[in-house]
């Protein structure tokens, strides 16, 4: 047999061939915090091993089960998921590399849309790992419907190889789905019970499907069992509601049910406010039949839920820690004052300045804020616009107290404000106050100190002025004035001789000019330095010209650039129907290129450009690429395609169709005309409203 790398006569060629079961993946609308999982099959249709590298997809998309290689004729199923964290359309590419000479780069478009999620689940993960065989582990999670209507869902489990080890409230059989209703405003607790009868791992997902098969809220379950002679009793601790700041106590019993001594090595508590220790020092040997005790204390510092655990390490084979889950919550009022120290800084001119204190109830029960009392220093007073006290604050509510500092005499000043409340653990909070008044001999101010040169739409110079005045009590000598980074070279200062002397009360006008070299936003910083090493900073900025930021009309371009008419939106821009006043068929930019005088570059296909003249269109028409040049066509509306069709913009007339029952006017992507089609819930078209009527457009 002869092998070769080219298709010569009589000689076969060995090469891999990459095939995917889909050309793109559209996850549809998924509520925030939910997950939609779909399967993607990868096949090697060639006669040589297919190698895959660097298969990735950016968040909020993800991959599970990434293969490294596929033998000839082998196929594997990859799980791709979309887990949005924000509202709105999102798109990306699943990318990777292969040794397929015809497809060295793998690129698969993926898209989805995040929507408001009214159903929450917490926690999102339950750990029941390293459980001794024969013991019972328990995990709890809570479903919360924050919406105004009931939510219908399907409760199911995925990926559990040994479902007989589990029970879940809401499921008569752990491996069979069951419908579920969560009423408006309801909180539904669910309990997962784990009773392993054999060693091994029992990982999987509990899914509350709310947006279709494979789409919903997920709780990840990590469970495993092993043979062990130690048993912890109880398997879980629930402290319930504990007053914030107080301490409560429970015990865990450790039993050696084996025939050999076990060395207890360390105890660890994980969770805010949770501590644990054995009643005898560790390490310690526990004889067969022996009993030891772990003392667990919980002292909540806030109203947060506790989802913690106590871990016991021993010398048993495998090195796993035995675990007891711990839950609880802080209850009652909790007054918190922010900031903990109120500093007014250094004032250089006499007068009054004001700062605010936020008093907030971060507990679960109401608290009454009784009073705010200032110390004896008269330079600090309570502001007239402070919230009236006493004030009753429910959970999460707050009041704002204002403190004034009167700078009249040079020096450092300090005082306190004491805030009292009905919080039994924190009845009073003392906040230090500090301020300083320094009478400067030379004191410069600029008006304005921030120079706004406005929106740049041409390359003409733009002037601006700032008046600098000495408001101090002695002469100011300005040694120099210079621009500092970050400053655009487009800004210049009018000539001015330095050093410059200003007597008290005197002022000088400084001139600046913006000479645009481009149409982007610019910023500058001009600094005056005095002989006593003080600085006055004058900021300046301009905004990017609107006409060259995707606007509908022409704009000036730099030499070497040409006006460019683009018709494809960036990924993630949603589809829809718009009036030409809302959305133009073309964006207008400047980019490097060349055309004949009077012509512009036109995007005729995605990232493909040709030169054309620009006709003048009437009010009811718009620009379109027709027969190799820009033409004026009927443009009552602009259809904007979604990510599946690269965000293309198309001018369209008003549909005049009369569609039958079950059909709606649909702008067909292939022919770019309106047709009556079945309702567009098919993954290729999106629903939109046109003059209050339902239509379908490419998604």
XYZ file of C-alpha atoms in Angstrom:
699
model
C 0.000 0.000 0.000
C 1.274 3.467 -0.930
C 0.239 6.600 0.996
C 0.677 10.158 -0.246
C -0.262 13.708 0.688
C -1.735 14.648 -2.693
C -4.475 13.161 -4.856
C -2.248 11.617 -7.544
C -3.727 9.066 -9.905
C -4.108 5.692 -8.182
C -2.965 7.036 -4.792
C -5.398 7.604 -1.924
C -5.154 10.553 0.473
C -5.436 10.299 4.282
C -6.957 13.305 5.971
C -9.476 14.055 8.729
C -12.782 15.718 7.904
C -14.555 17.833 10.534
C -18.367 17.947 10.470
C -20.752 19.684 12.873
C -24.425 18.862 13.398
C -25.396 22.564 13.228
C -24.222 25.644 11.324
C -25.189 27.962 14.202
C -26.781 27.716 17.645
C -29.603 30.013 18.760
C -30.529 29.624 22.425
C -33.533 31.933 22.155
C -34.775 33.932 25.150
C -33.379 32.770 28.497
C -34.130 34.436 31.870
C -31.139 35.902 33.685
C -29.508 33.290 36.003
C -31.167 30.424 34.108
C -29.212 28.058 31.828
C -30.119 26.664 28.399
C -28.114 23.604 27.337
C -28.071 22.148 23.809
C -26.106 19.313 22.229
C -23.674 19.740 19.358
C -22.390 16.639 17.587
C -18.852 16.650 16.186
C -18.055 13.976 13.585
C -14.849 12.866 11.879
C -15.921 11.793 8.390
C -12.320 11.423 7.223
C -9.889 8.506 7.302
C -7.288 10.023 9.650
C -7.522 10.959 13.341
C -9.040 14.428 13.837
C -7.154 16.607 16.348
C -8.974 19.493 18.077
C -7.323 22.309 20.038
C -8.401 25.439 21.909
C -12.164 24.906 21.707
C -13.539 27.963 23.516
C -16.595 30.195 23.621
C -16.741 33.444 25.644
C -19.088 33.951 28.587
C -22.034 33.922 29.077
C -21.770 30.880 26.797
C -19.869 27.746 27.825
C -18.828 24.213 26.858
C -18.933 20.813 28.597
C -17.247 17.614 27.407
C -14.538 19.056 25.134
C -12.856 16.300 23.063
C -9.190 16.334 22.084
C -9.288 13.914 19.172
C -11.697 11.737 17.158
C -10.813 8.541 15.353
C -12.043 8.072 11.768
C -15.865 7.728 11.725
C -16.038 8.628 15.424
C -18.597 11.133 16.685
C -18.889 12.847 20.076
C -21.540 15.066 21.593
C -20.462 18.397 23.035
C -22.747 20.281 25.438
C -23.007 24.029 24.784
C -24.851 26.274 27.216
C -26.026 29.899 27.541
C -26.267 31.389 31.055
C -27.060 35.130 30.702
C -26.175 37.555 33.485
C -27.576 40.664 31.767
C -30.714 41.530 29.814
C -30.489 41.856 26.020
C -29.296 40.073 22.898
C -25.837 38.492 23.038
C -23.798 36.778 20.338
C -20.357 35.190 20.044
C -18.444 32.474 18.178
C -17.494 28.993 19.346
C -13.935 28.773 18.058
C -11.147 26.240 17.851
C -8.422 24.724 15.685
C -8.250 21.358 13.914
C -5.909 19.431 11.642
C -8.595 19.203 8.930
C -6.822 20.852 5.963
C -10.165 22.097 4.610
C -11.329 23.435 7.967
C -8.275 24.404 10.035
C -10.351 26.889 12.054
C -13.677 26.022 13.616
C -16.114 28.947 13.894
C -19.716 28.404 14.957
C -21.969 31.425 15.648
C -23.914 31.234 18.921
C -26.607 33.681 20.010
C -29.144 34.164 22.760
C -31.113 36.837 24.544
C -31.169 37.456 28.291
C -34.571 38.335 29.746
C -35.831 39.426 33.139
C -35.786 36.471 35.532
C -38.513 36.471 38.179
C -37.620 33.081 39.658
C -34.596 32.624 41.929
C -32.983 29.524 43.409
C -30.476 29.517 46.240
C -28.048 28.066 46.878
C -26.988 27.137 43.362
C -24.833 24.239 44.580
C -25.319 21.454 47.146
C -22.300 19.539 48.406
C -22.823 16.090 49.968
C -19.321 14.762 49.351
C -17.342 12.185 51.335
C -20.441 10.711 52.989
C -19.930 7.411 54.827
C -21.949 4.568 53.321
C -25.191 4.067 55.177
C -25.433 7.594 56.545
C -27.959 10.193 55.456
C -26.998 13.557 53.987
C -29.408 16.397 53.425
C -29.268 19.540 51.291
C -31.844 22.308 51.064
C -32.561 24.958 48.451
C -35.235 27.621 48.132
C -37.284 28.640 45.076
C -38.553 32.253 45.165
C -41.096 33.736 42.721
C -40.610 37.515 42.744
C -43.202 38.074 40.025
C -46.902 39.028 40.134
C -48.172 35.780 38.562
C -47.698 32.063 39.132
C -44.874 30.340 37.221
C -45.334 26.900 35.649
C -42.210 24.752 35.546
C -40.953 21.208 35.088
C -38.839 19.788 37.930
C -36.329 17.248 36.624
C -32.862 15.779 37.269
C -29.967 15.287 34.844
C -26.751 13.296 34.936
C -27.243 11.165 38.078
C -25.850 7.674 37.412
C -27.309 6.259 40.672
C -30.654 7.998 41.201
C -31.653 5.365 43.773
C -29.352 7.141 46.249
C -31.499 10.312 46.250
C -34.912 11.607 47.226
C -36.225 15.114 46.439
C -39.394 16.761 47.691
C -41.586 17.464 44.688
C -40.529 14.284 42.824
C -42.247 10.951 43.435
C -39.349 9.287 41.583
C -35.982 11.012 41.473
C -35.261 10.203 37.803
C -38.702 11.193 36.449
C -39.760 14.788 35.710
C -42.823 16.288 37.340
C -44.731 19.578 36.722
C -44.596 22.220 39.429
C -46.331 25.561 40.102
C -44.680 28.379 42.077
C -47.338 30.879 43.085
C -46.805 34.647 42.832
C -44.603 35.893 45.677
C -44.172 32.358 47.053
C -41.028 30.787 48.482
C -40.864 27.010 48.087
C -38.235 25.067 50.092
C -37.042 21.760 48.605
C -35.060 19.090 50.455
C -32.572 16.710 48.788
C -31.797 13.541 50.766
C -28.706 11.454 49.966
C -28.435 7.864 51.317
C -25.516 6.121 49.578
C -25.323 2.329 49.656
C -22.067 1.925 47.710
C -18.827 3.798 47.192
C -18.498 6.234 44.296
C -19.488 9.646 42.968
C -23.093 10.769 42.527
C -22.870 14.156 40.776
C -25.643 15.712 38.688
C -28.024 18.632 38.165
C -31.463 19.458 39.526
C -33.213 21.578 36.882
C -36.367 23.669 37.147
C -37.273 24.032 33.462
C -39.080 27.343 32.920
C -38.089 28.199 29.325
C -38.372 24.848 27.547
C -36.581 21.477 27.620
C -33.020 21.833 28.905
C -33.640 25.486 29.844
C -34.140 26.697 33.391
C -32.635 27.267 36.818
C -30.023 24.735 37.890
C -28.783 23.415 41.225
C -25.477 21.571 40.922
C -25.212 18.525 43.196
C -21.822 17.154 44.199
C -22.156 13.928 46.178
C -19.889 10.992 46.909
C -19.711 8.079 49.352
C -16.955 5.966 50.868
C -16.497 3.217 53.425
C -15.640 4.807 56.754
C -15.865 3.824 60.343
C -16.595 7.376 61.534
C -20.103 8.756 61.705
C -21.150 12.323 62.482
C -24.499 12.890 64.139
C -26.524 14.854 63.183
C -25.697 15.014 59.471
C -26.873 18.667 59.335
C -27.321 21.555 61.787
C -30.042 24.191 61.543
C -29.618 27.139 63.933
C -32.788 28.828 62.680
C -33.198 32.545 63.502
C -30.488 33.876 65.822
C -30.500 37.487 67.127
C -27.766 39.479 65.380
C -24.711 39.739 67.619
C -25.759 36.973 70.031
C -24.139 33.527 70.199
C -25.865 30.141 70.109
C -24.466 26.630 70.454
C -25.005 23.072 69.142
C -23.043 19.810 69.396
C -21.955 17.195 66.840
C -21.278 13.652 68.045
C -18.382 11.733 66.430
C -18.677 7.919 66.708
C -16.072 5.295 65.773
C -18.178 2.369 64.583
C -15.216 0.413 63.187
C -12.862 -2.111 64.727
C -9.683 0.010 64.640
C -8.691 3.282 66.350
C -9.097 6.439 64.234
C -6.950 9.527 64.663
C -8.978 12.740 64.641
C -6.682 15.427 63.204
C -8.443 18.757 62.631
C -11.815 20.498 62.676
C -12.676 23.422 60.374
C -15.761 25.653 60.286
C -16.685 27.447 57.058
C -19.275 30.210 57.125
C -19.563 33.773 58.411
C -19.995 33.811 62.196
C -19.428 30.036 62.485
C -16.777 28.468 64.754
C -16.153 24.848 65.717
C -13.773 22.943 68.024
C -13.594 19.493 69.609
C -14.086 19.252 73.368
C -10.693 17.477 73.588
C -7.463 18.765 71.961
C -6.509 17.436 68.519
C -4.893 15.312 67.208
C -6.579 12.630 69.312
C -7.089 8.879 68.892
C -10.685 7.656 69.021
C -10.932 4.007 70.114
C -13.394 1.518 68.546
C -16.833 2.309 69.924
C -15.518 5.627 71.236
C -17.320 8.958 71.081
C -15.999 12.510 70.670
C -17.799 15.827 70.473
C -17.534 18.928 68.283
C -18.833 22.172 69.751
C -20.307 24.483 67.091
C -21.070 28.160 67.782
C -22.917 30.599 65.532
C -22.802 34.377 66.105
C -24.324 36.271 63.153
C -23.085 39.795 62.466
C -25.783 40.585 59.898
C -29.127 39.361 58.571
C -27.441 37.277 55.864
C -28.333 33.608 55.370
C -25.723 31.128 56.637
C -24.905 28.247 54.303
C -21.823 26.805 55.970
C -20.259 23.522 56.951
C -18.140 21.818 59.615
C -15.334 19.543 58.337
C -13.542 16.817 60.322
C -10.199 15.473 59.073
C -8.924 12.044 60.179
C -6.378 9.406 59.153
C -8.957 7.306 57.312
C -7.865 6.161 53.847
C -8.621 8.604 51.052
C -7.999 11.707 53.151
C -11.545 13.055 52.660
C -13.109 15.201 55.337
C -16.391 14.230 56.932
C -18.903 17.045 56.553
C -21.900 18.431 58.382
C -23.884 21.140 56.600
C -24.873 24.140 58.722
C -27.645 26.667 58.003
C -29.060 29.593 59.945
C -29.737 33.295 59.673
C -29.261 36.479 61.637
C -32.461 38.051 62.927
C -33.362 41.399 64.471
C -32.238 44.996 63.914
C -28.730 46.063 62.904
C -27.867 49.769 62.744
C -24.889 50.560 60.513
C -23.444 54.062 60.003
C -21.336 54.883 56.921
C -18.665 56.154 56.665
C -17.011 55.186 59.947
C -14.966 58.445 59.916
C -16.118 61.749 58.409
C -13.145 63.780 57.168
C -13.794 67.230 55.667
C -10.227 67.508 54.339
C -8.335 70.800 54.114
C -10.195 74.006 53.298
C -8.231 76.981 51.954
C -10.971 79.612 52.114
C -13.315 80.526 54.957
C -16.840 79.182 54.728
C -19.027 76.181 55.453
C -18.827 72.758 53.843
C -21.112 69.784 54.326
C -20.760 65.995 54.401
C -23.348 63.241 54.877
C -23.684 60.158 57.086
C -25.870 57.236 55.973
C -27.672 55.390 58.777
C -29.086 52.118 57.459
C -30.879 49.136 59.000
C -29.065 46.061 57.644
C -30.943 43.699 59.933
C -34.189 41.779 59.466
C -36.315 43.602 62.042
C -37.188 47.291 62.599
C -34.863 49.679 64.461
C -35.577 53.131 65.888
C -32.808 55.711 65.441
C -33.243 57.929 68.492
C -30.774 60.797 68.269
C -27.567 62.245 66.800
C -25.489 64.195 69.329
C -22.423 66.269 68.395
C -19.383 66.759 70.586
C -18.448 70.115 72.176
C -16.435 71.491 69.209
C -18.606 74.391 67.863
C -17.113 74.284 64.329
C -19.203 71.144 63.648
C -23.010 71.378 63.543
C -25.937 69.268 62.383
C -27.238 70.358 58.965
C -30.730 71.791 58.577
C -31.578 69.198 55.910
C -30.744 66.199 58.141
C -33.508 63.624 58.507
C -35.667 64.307 61.571
C -35.074 62.019 64.558
C -36.339 59.782 66.072
C -36.993 57.693 62.953
C -38.187 54.088 62.610
C -36.316 52.113 59.947
C -37.645 48.863 58.518
C -35.314 46.267 56.963
C -33.135 47.930 54.303
C -34.386 51.479 55.003
C -32.028 54.370 55.750
C -31.856 58.038 56.740
C -29.281 60.671 55.783
C -27.688 62.941 58.386
C -25.710 65.993 57.258
C -22.815 67.462 59.250
C -21.442 70.963 58.590
C -17.890 72.194 59.199
C -17.472 75.952 59.562
C -13.944 76.974 58.526
C -13.348 80.377 60.140
C -10.132 80.056 62.137
C -6.961 78.386 60.797
C -6.060 75.075 62.447
C -6.964 71.400 62.869
C -10.333 70.564 64.400
C -11.927 67.298 65.525
C -15.107 66.164 67.217
C -17.576 63.261 67.250
C -21.209 62.556 66.486
C -22.934 59.857 68.548
C -25.951 58.112 66.996
C -28.199 56.090 69.314
C -30.790 53.466 68.398
C -32.871 50.545 69.690
C -30.373 48.009 68.289
C -29.675 45.884 71.423
C -26.269 44.764 70.155
C -25.221 48.192 68.899
C -27.150 50.840 70.868
C -24.789 53.694 69.972
C -22.268 54.410 67.228
C -19.590 57.099 67.606
C -18.285 58.600 64.347
C -15.090 60.731 64.541
C -15.199 64.096 62.706
C -12.143 65.993 61.457
C -11.411 69.077 59.387
C -8.635 71.580 58.735
C -8.606 75.223 57.641
C -5.408 76.554 56.093
C -5.281 80.202 55.074
C -3.132 80.192 51.958
C -1.085 83.271 51.177
C -1.276 82.582 47.411
C -4.499 80.968 46.247
C -5.378 80.619 42.545
C -8.777 79.729 41.092
C -9.814 79.297 37.433
C -13.208 80.061 35.905
C -14.073 77.904 34.167
C -11.747 75.183 35.409
C -13.145 72.652 32.895
C -13.140 73.868 29.271
C -15.670 72.146 27.014
C -14.850 72.682 23.333
C -18.110 70.992 22.311
C -18.807 68.523 19.527
C -16.213 68.507 16.760
C -17.787 68.251 13.293
C -15.096 69.998 11.237
C -11.377 70.735 11.264
C -11.761 74.458 12.003
C -9.911 75.831 15.079
C -12.063 76.256 18.213
C -11.021 78.899 20.829
C -11.770 78.933 24.565
C -10.868 81.188 27.523
C -10.307 80.696 31.244
C -9.815 83.480 33.820
C -7.272 82.795 36.587
C -7.610 84.894 39.764
C -5.559 85.233 42.967
C -8.075 84.921 45.830
C -5.341 84.622 48.459
C -3.963 87.312 50.795
C -0.493 87.731 49.263
C 1.144 87.990 45.819
C 1.152 84.880 43.568
C 4.079 84.274 41.236
C 3.263 81.788 38.457
C 6.526 80.290 37.221
C 5.242 78.347 34.210
C 2.263 76.814 32.447
C 2.483 73.506 30.548
C 0.358 70.697 29.199
C 0.705 67.344 30.972
C -0.232 63.815 30.031
C -2.805 62.739 29.165
C -3.134 65.677 26.762
C -3.934 65.629 23.069
C -1.552 67.627 20.829
C -4.701 69.095 19.246
C -4.883 71.508 22.234
C -2.538 74.524 22.347
C -2.178 77.489 24.702
C -1.977 81.059 23.432
C 1.489 82.602 23.944
C 1.956 83.951 27.481
C 5.135 85.283 29.122
C 6.191 83.616 32.393
C 6.899 84.222 35.258
C 3.585 85.996 35.849
C 2.734 87.996 38.991
C -0.801 88.403 40.359
C -1.549 90.614 43.338
C -4.433 89.678 45.665
C -7.680 90.071 43.712
C -5.933 90.383 40.329
C -6.753 88.051 37.432
C -5.445 87.101 34.010
C -7.203 85.582 30.984
C -5.609 82.521 29.388
C -6.481 81.524 25.823
C -6.551 77.979 24.432
C -7.283 76.601 20.967
C -8.404 73.204 19.719
C -7.093 72.440 16.221
C -8.700 69.069 15.376
C -6.551 66.584 13.501
C -9.264 63.907 13.771
C -12.893 63.607 14.767
C -12.522 61.539 17.941
C -13.059 62.726 21.515
C -10.019 64.590 22.931
C -8.850 65.601 26.402
C -6.154 67.899 27.737
C -4.642 69.020 31.057
C -2.938 72.405 31.471
C -1.052 73.009 34.756
C 0.084 76.341 36.274
C 2.949 76.072 38.798
C 3.603 78.768 41.439
C 6.819 79.741 43.179
C 5.601 78.121 46.425
C 5.199 74.775 44.593
C 1.418 74.856 44.297
C -0.473 73.831 41.157
C -3.672 74.919 39.410
C -5.026 72.426 36.880
C -7.278 73.369 33.973
C -8.965 70.457 32.191
C -10.227 70.584 28.618
C -12.103 68.162 26.424
C -14.073 67.801 23.200
C -16.673 65.271 22.099
C -16.525 63.054 19.041
C -18.370 64.542 16.064
C -21.842 63.085 15.683
C -21.815 63.137 11.884
C -18.837 60.762 11.807
C -20.097 58.379 14.464
C -22.495 56.280 12.447
C -24.859 59.113 11.578
C -27.037 59.238 8.466
C -25.270 62.017 6.568
C -21.880 62.996 5.118
C -18.964 64.164 7.229
C -15.459 65.552 6.634
C -12.675 62.978 6.468
C -8.911 63.244 6.876
C -6.649 62.930 3.822
C -6.317 59.260 2.891
C -9.773 58.462 4.316
C -13.057 58.255 2.434
C -16.696 58.451 3.505
C -17.951 54.903 4.048
C -21.588 53.749 4.078
C -21.964 50.602 6.232
C -25.135 48.507 6.364
C -24.302 45.733 8.874
C -24.741 46.219 12.635
C -22.333 44.885 15.253
C -23.160 41.475 16.848
C -25.713 41.696 19.639
C -27.893 44.462 18.113
C -31.502 43.144 18.195
C -33.683 42.784 15.114
C -36.758 44.953 14.546
C -38.708 47.381 12.352
C -37.903 51.110 12.548
C -38.768 54.339 10.785
C -35.938 55.982 8.779
C -35.929 58.751 11.400
C -35.098 56.184 14.097
C -32.640 54.012 12.147
C -30.918 54.890 8.871
C -30.335 52.152 6.259
C -26.648 53.084 6.369
C -24.114 54.213 8.981
C -21.646 56.827 7.727
C -18.006 56.640 8.859
C -14.557 57.688 7.714
C -12.080 54.898 6.981
C -8.928 54.408 4.952
C -9.588 53.903 1.240
C -9.821 55.593 -2.121
C -12.586 56.391 -4.634
C -13.070 58.814 -7.482
C -13.932 62.411 -6.507
C -17.574 62.630 -5.429
C -17.802 58.885 -4.670
C -18.058 56.998 -1.366
C -17.325 53.453 -0.234
C -20.466 51.308 0.155
C -20.643 48.018 2.072
C -22.338 45.742 -0.465
C -21.800 42.556 1.555
C -20.398 41.875 5.009
C -16.974 43.623 5.092
C -17.018 43.972 1.273
C -16.953 47.519 -0.172
C -17.375 49.158 -3.598
C -17.274 52.796 -4.736
C -20.416 54.657 -5.814
C -21.834 58.136 -6.161
C -24.578 59.179 -3.713
C -27.930 60.274 -5.186
C -30.154 62.814 -3.434
C -33.271 60.960 -2.205
C -36.692 62.443 -1.384
C -38.310 62.131 2.034
C -40.196 58.879 1.332
C -37.229 57.066 -0.220
C -33.928 55.756 1.091
C -30.579 54.538 -0.197
C -30.137 50.930 -1.339
C -27.509 49.108 -3.400
C -29.167 48.307 -6.738
C -27.411 47.017 -9.902
C -23.917 48.024 -8.791
C -24.586 51.525 -7.372
C -26.549 53.403 -4.711
C -30.153 54.157 -5.734
C -33.220 55.725 -4.134
C -35.908 53.142 -3.293
C -39.178 53.172 -1.333
C -38.213 53.319 2.337
C -41.236 53.535 4.609
C -39.409 51.386 7.168
C -35.921 50.001 7.844
C -35.793 46.268 8.602
C -32.863 45.392 10.856
C -31.953 41.697 10.749
C -30.666 39.934 13.861
C -27.385 38.122 14.540
C -28.292 35.070 12.440
C -28.188 37.282 9.347
C -25.232 39.480 10.398
C -27.310 42.523 11.442
C -28.133 43.605 7.850
C -30.259 46.761 7.342
C -32.803 46.833 4.473
C -35.238 49.528 3.255
C -38.788 48.206 2.962
C -42.228 49.518 1.982
C -45.313 49.219 4.182
C -46.795 45.697 3.875
C -50.203 45.741 2.150
C -50.921 42.030 2.594
C -54.133 40.564 3.966
C -53.032 37.365 5.677
C -55.276 34.476 6.713
C -55.741 32.986 10.167
C -52.507 31.819 11.763
C -50.369 33.810 9.293
C -48.590 37.154 9.659
C -46.742 39.468 7.215
C -43.142 38.218 7.102
C -40.163 39.959 5.495
C -38.440 37.004 3.831
C -34.648 37.146 3.969
C -34.162 35.287 0.654
C -36.203 37.627 -1.577
C -36.378 40.725 0.673
C -40.128 41.090 0.212
C -43.235 40.806 2.421
C -45.094 37.466 2.288
C -47.806 35.821 4.415
C -46.201 33.069 6.481
C -47.061 30.978 9.533
C -46.235 32.648 12.860
C -42.491 33.048 13.152
C -41.702 31.021 16.291
C -39.179 28.910 14.370
C -35.728 30.164 15.377
C -35.129 32.011 12.081
C -37.522 34.970 12.446
C -38.377 37.302 15.328
C -41.715 38.883 16.126
C -41.960 42.687 15.932
C -44.676 45.339 16.022
C -45.326 47.564 12.996
C -47.972 50.268 13.523
C -49.366 48.131 16.345
C -49.614 44.987 14.185
C -47.550 41.801 14.513
C -44.977 41.146 11.756
C -41.965 38.824 11.477
C -38.414 39.807 10.543
C -35.176 37.782 10.192
C -33.492 37.187 13.557
